[in-house]
């Protein structure tokens, strides 16, 4: 969970997304090693009178490589989405937000970024989930002008 205020930097999110990418890559490597062990075991235990076709082995390896690349692509996409959410979060600070049902409104003091999405915290302590149907507008400032007759 990352909380964004007007003074928060994005360094913590960058390190979080980097560690998530490293974890996904490590998981893909473990799966790749498991696949190679399985392939070797399959080759050792195959029927000598009906050996496995070399093209079938290459096909299995190519398919597994595609799965591995998809895992890495998903990891990079998750990192980009996380950074995009953080960027969007900082844009909400100081603006007036109204919930989708119109019952809750306030000026955004901070935004919390979690795996479930964004949650705005208003200056009066209310929490509004940022999603479909919310209204964002510039903060309302009331000024009174006096005129003398």
mmCIF file of C-alpha atoms in Angstrom:
data_model
loop_
_atom_site.group_PDB
_atom_site.id
_atom_site.type_symbol
_atom_site.label_atom_id
_atom_site.label_comp_id
_atom_site.label_asym_id
_atom_site.label_seq_id
_atom_site.Cartn_x
_atom_site.Cartn_y
_atom_site.Cartn_z
ATOM 1 C CA UNK A 1 0.000 0.000 0.000
ATOM 2 C CA UNK A 2 1.378 3.420 -0.977
ATOM 3 C CA UNK A 3 -0.056 6.665 0.339
ATOM 4 C CA UNK A 4 0.433 9.735 -1.793
ATOM 5 C CA UNK A 5 0.392 13.216 -0.366
ATOM 6 C CA UNK A 6 1.613 16.399 -1.902
ATOM 7 C CA UNK A 7 5.071 15.799 -0.392
ATOM 8 C CA UNK A 8 5.473 12.061 -1.142
ATOM 9 C CA UNK A 9 8.019 10.899 -3.703
ATOM 10 C CA UNK A 10 7.585 7.973 -6.108
ATOM 11 C CA UNK A 11 10.776 6.186 -5.076
ATOM 12 C CA UNK A 12 9.010 3.637 -2.856
ATOM 13 C CA UNK A 13 6.691 2.536 -5.671
ATOM 14 C CA UNK A 14 9.571 2.119 -8.111
ATOM 15 C CA UNK A 15 11.364 -0.196 -5.698
ATOM 16 C CA UNK A 16 8.131 -2.099 -4.997
ATOM 17 C CA UNK A 17 7.452 -2.679 -8.688
ATOM 18 C CA UNK A 18 11.085 -3.672 -9.245
ATOM 19 C CA UNK A 19 10.877 -6.300 -6.505
ATOM 20 C CA UNK A 20 7.577 -7.576 -7.967
ATOM 21 C CA UNK A 21 9.247 -7.930 -11.372
ATOM 22 C CA UNK A 22 12.192 -9.746 -9.796
ATOM 23 C CA UNK A 23 9.813 -12.120 -8.007
ATOM 24 C CA UNK A 24 7.926 -12.882 -11.235
ATOM 25 C CA UNK A 25 11.206 -13.450 -13.088
ATOM 26 C CA UNK A 26 12.418 -15.768 -10.338
ATOM 27 C CA UNK A 27 9.154 -17.724 -10.526
ATOM 28 C CA UNK A 28 9.519 -17.992 -14.309
ATOM 29 C CA UNK A 29 13.102 -19.258 -13.890
ATOM 30 C CA UNK A 30 11.985 -21.882 -11.413
ATOM 31 C CA UNK A 31 9.309 -23.017 -13.833
ATOM 32 C CA UNK A 32 11.803 -23.055 -16.696
ATOM 33 C CA UNK A 33 14.209 -25.202 -14.687
ATOM 34 C CA UNK A 34 11.339 -27.500 -13.736
ATOM 35 C CA UNK A 35 10.395 -27.814 -17.401
ATOM 36 C CA UNK A 36 13.948 -28.753 -18.370
ATOM 37 C CA UNK A 37 14.083 -31.377 -15.600
ATOM 38 C CA UNK A 38 10.775 -32.767 -16.803
ATOM 39 C CA UNK A 39 12.004 -32.863 -20.418
ATOM 40 C CA UNK A 40 15.214 -34.664 -19.401
ATOM 41 C CA UNK A 41 13.242 -37.164 -17.308
ATOM 42 C CA UNK A 42 10.876 -37.707 -20.222
ATOM 43 C CA UNK A 43 13.812 -38.369 -22.560
ATOM 44 C CA UNK A 44 15.470 -40.777 -20.102
ATOM 45 C CA UNK A 45 12.283 -42.779 -19.593
ATOM 46 C CA UNK A 46 11.005 -42.890 -23.151
ATOM 47 C CA UNK A 47 10.343 -46.121 -24.984
ATOM 48 C CA UNK A 48 13.551 -46.997 -26.907
ATOM 49 C CA UNK A 49 11.519 -48.675 -29.644
ATOM 50 C CA UNK A 50 9.408 -45.537 -30.153
ATOM 51 C CA UNK A 51 11.547 -42.499 -29.226
ATOM 52 C CA UNK A 52 10.154 -38.985 -28.955
ATOM 53 C CA UNK A 53 10.314 -36.974 -32.155
ATOM 54 C CA UNK A 54 12.895 -34.133 -32.109
ATOM 55 C CA UNK A 55 10.395 -31.699 -33.623
ATOM 56 C CA UNK A 56 7.987 -32.445 -30.772
ATOM 57 C CA UNK A 57 10.725 -31.642 -28.244
ATOM 58 C CA UNK A 58 11.534 -28.355 -29.983
ATOM 59 C CA UNK A 59 7.818 -27.536 -30.128
ATOM 60 C CA UNK A 60 7.464 -28.099 -26.375
ATOM 61 C CA UNK A 61 10.488 -25.905 -25.677
ATOM 62 C CA UNK A 62 9.143 -23.134 -27.937
ATOM 63 C CA UNK A 63 5.744 -23.267 -26.249
ATOM 64 C CA UNK A 64 7.326 -23.020 -22.837
ATOM 65 C CA UNK A 65 9.458 -20.064 -23.966
ATOM 66 C CA UNK A 66 6.282 -18.282 -25.070
ATOM 67 C CA UNK A 67 4.739 -18.841 -21.643
ATOM 68 C CA UNK A 68 7.887 -17.508 -19.969
ATOM 69 C CA UNK A 69 7.834 -14.354 -22.146
ATOM 70 C CA UNK A 70 4.144 -13.832 -21.371
ATOM 71 C CA UNK A 71 4.913 -13.956 -17.646
ATOM 72 C CA UNK A 72 7.639 -11.323 -18.086
ATOM 73 C CA UNK A 73 5.331 -9.152 -20.217
ATOM 74 C CA UNK A 74 2.601 -9.322 -17.564
ATOM 75 C CA UNK A 75 5.109 -8.358 -14.890
ATOM 76 C CA UNK A 76 6.212 -5.310 -16.892
ATOM 77 C CA UNK A 77 2.593 -4.355 -17.581
ATOM 78 C CA UNK A 78 1.761 -4.534 -13.867
ATOM 79 C CA UNK A 79 4.700 -2.242 -13.155
ATOM 80 C CA UNK A 80 3.494 0.287 -15.737
ATOM 81 C CA UNK A 81 -0.052 0.204 -14.353
ATOM 82 C CA UNK A 82 1.259 0.758 -10.831
ATOM 83 C CA UNK A 83 3.310 3.762 -11.945
ATOM 84 C CA UNK A 84 0.325 5.125 -13.876
ATOM 85 C CA UNK A 85 -1.895 4.799 -10.784
ATOM 86 C CA UNK A 86 0.658 6.671 -8.710
ATOM 87 C CA UNK A 87 0.871 9.435 -11.305
ATOM 88 C CA UNK A 88 -2.926 9.702 -11.421
ATOM 89 C CA UNK A 89 -3.103 9.741 -7.630
ATOM 90 C CA UNK A 90 -0.952 12.851 -7.335
ATOM 91 C CA UNK A 91 -3.258 14.669 -9.773
ATOM 92 C CA UNK A 92 -6.254 14.263 -7.422
ATOM 93 C CA UNK A 93 -4.681 16.053 -4.453
ATOM 94 C CA UNK A 94 -6.312 19.416 -3.746
ATOM 95 C CA UNK A 95 -9.317 18.714 -5.987
ATOM 96 C CA UNK A 96 -12.925 18.265 -4.904
ATOM 97 C CA UNK A 97 -14.168 14.688 -5.209
ATOM 98 C CA UNK A 98 -17.728 13.411 -5.057
ATOM 99 C CA UNK A 99 -18.545 9.710 -4.659
ATOM 100 C CA UNK A 100 -20.470 7.813 -7.314
ATOM 101 C CA UNK A 101 -23.651 7.874 -5.206
ATOM 102 C CA UNK A 102 -23.256 11.623 -4.588
ATOM 103 C CA UNK A 103 -23.474 11.228 -0.799
ATOM 104 C CA UNK A 104 -19.826 11.894 0.053
ATOM 105 C CA UNK A 105 -17.813 14.884 -1.080
ATOM 106 C CA UNK A 106 -14.671 16.706 0.020
ATOM 107 C CA UNK A 107 -11.283 18.083 -0.928
ATOM 108 C CA UNK A 108 -8.662 15.362 -1.474
ATOM 109 C CA UNK A 109 -5.856 15.521 1.088
ATOM 110 C CA UNK A 110 -4.145 12.266 0.115
ATOM 111 C CA UNK A 111 -4.625 9.235 -2.103
ATOM 112 C CA UNK A 112 -3.895 5.665 -1.092
ATOM 113 C CA UNK A 113 -2.713 3.275 -3.813
ATOM 114 C CA UNK A 114 -3.403 -0.400 -3.084
ATOM 115 C CA UNK A 115 -3.767 -3.556 -5.133
ATOM 116 C CA UNK A 116 -7.533 -2.926 -5.089
ATOM 117 C CA UNK A 117 -7.161 0.531 -6.655
ATOM 118 C CA UNK A 118 -7.116 4.127 -5.482
ATOM 119 C CA UNK A 119 -8.821 5.529 -2.394
ATOM 120 C CA UNK A 120 -9.013 9.282 -1.789
ATOM 121 C CA UNK A 121 -8.902 10.635 1.755
ATOM 122 C CA UNK A 122 -10.519 14.038 2.134
ATOM 123 C CA UNK A 123 -9.412 16.838 4.419
ATOM 124 C CA UNK A 124 -12.293 16.006 6.781
ATOM 125 C CA UNK A 125 -11.275 12.329 7.060
ATOM 126 C CA UNK A 126 -13.747 10.740 4.658
ATOM 127 C CA UNK A 127 -12.624 7.983 2.293
ATOM 128 C CA UNK A 128 -13.883 7.725 -1.297
ATOM 129 C CA UNK A 129 -12.991 4.852 -3.607
ATOM 130 C CA UNK A 130 -11.802 6.219 -6.952
ATOM 131 C CA UNK A 131 -13.627 4.369 -9.704
ATOM 132 C CA UNK A 132 -16.466 4.668 -12.161
ATOM 133 C CA UNK A 133 -19.032 7.374 -11.453
ATOM 134 C CA UNK A 134 -16.981 9.685 -9.235
ATOM 135 C CA UNK A 135 -16.784 13.387 -9.983
ATOM 136 C CA UNK A 136 -13.525 15.314 -9.755
ATOM 137 C CA UNK A 137 -13.464 19.097 -9.947
ATOM 138 C CA UNK A 138 -11.123 21.875 -8.940
ATOM 139 C CA UNK A 139 -11.303 22.756 -5.260
ATOM 140 C CA UNK A 140 -14.010 25.297 -4.491
ATOM 141 C CA UNK A 141 -12.736 28.455 -2.917
ATOM 142 C CA UNK A 142 -15.214 30.949 -1.553
ATOM 143 C CA UNK A 143 -14.156 34.566 -1.567
ATOM 144 C CA UNK A 144 -16.143 37.451 -0.195
ATOM 145 C CA UNK A 145 -15.719 40.882 -1.659
ATOM 146 C CA UNK A 146 -16.796 44.010 0.193
ATOM 147 C CA UNK A 147 -17.926 47.104 -1.591
ATOM 148 C CA UNK A 148 -18.382 50.461 0.059
ATOM 149 C CA UNK A 149 -21.097 52.844 -1.032
#
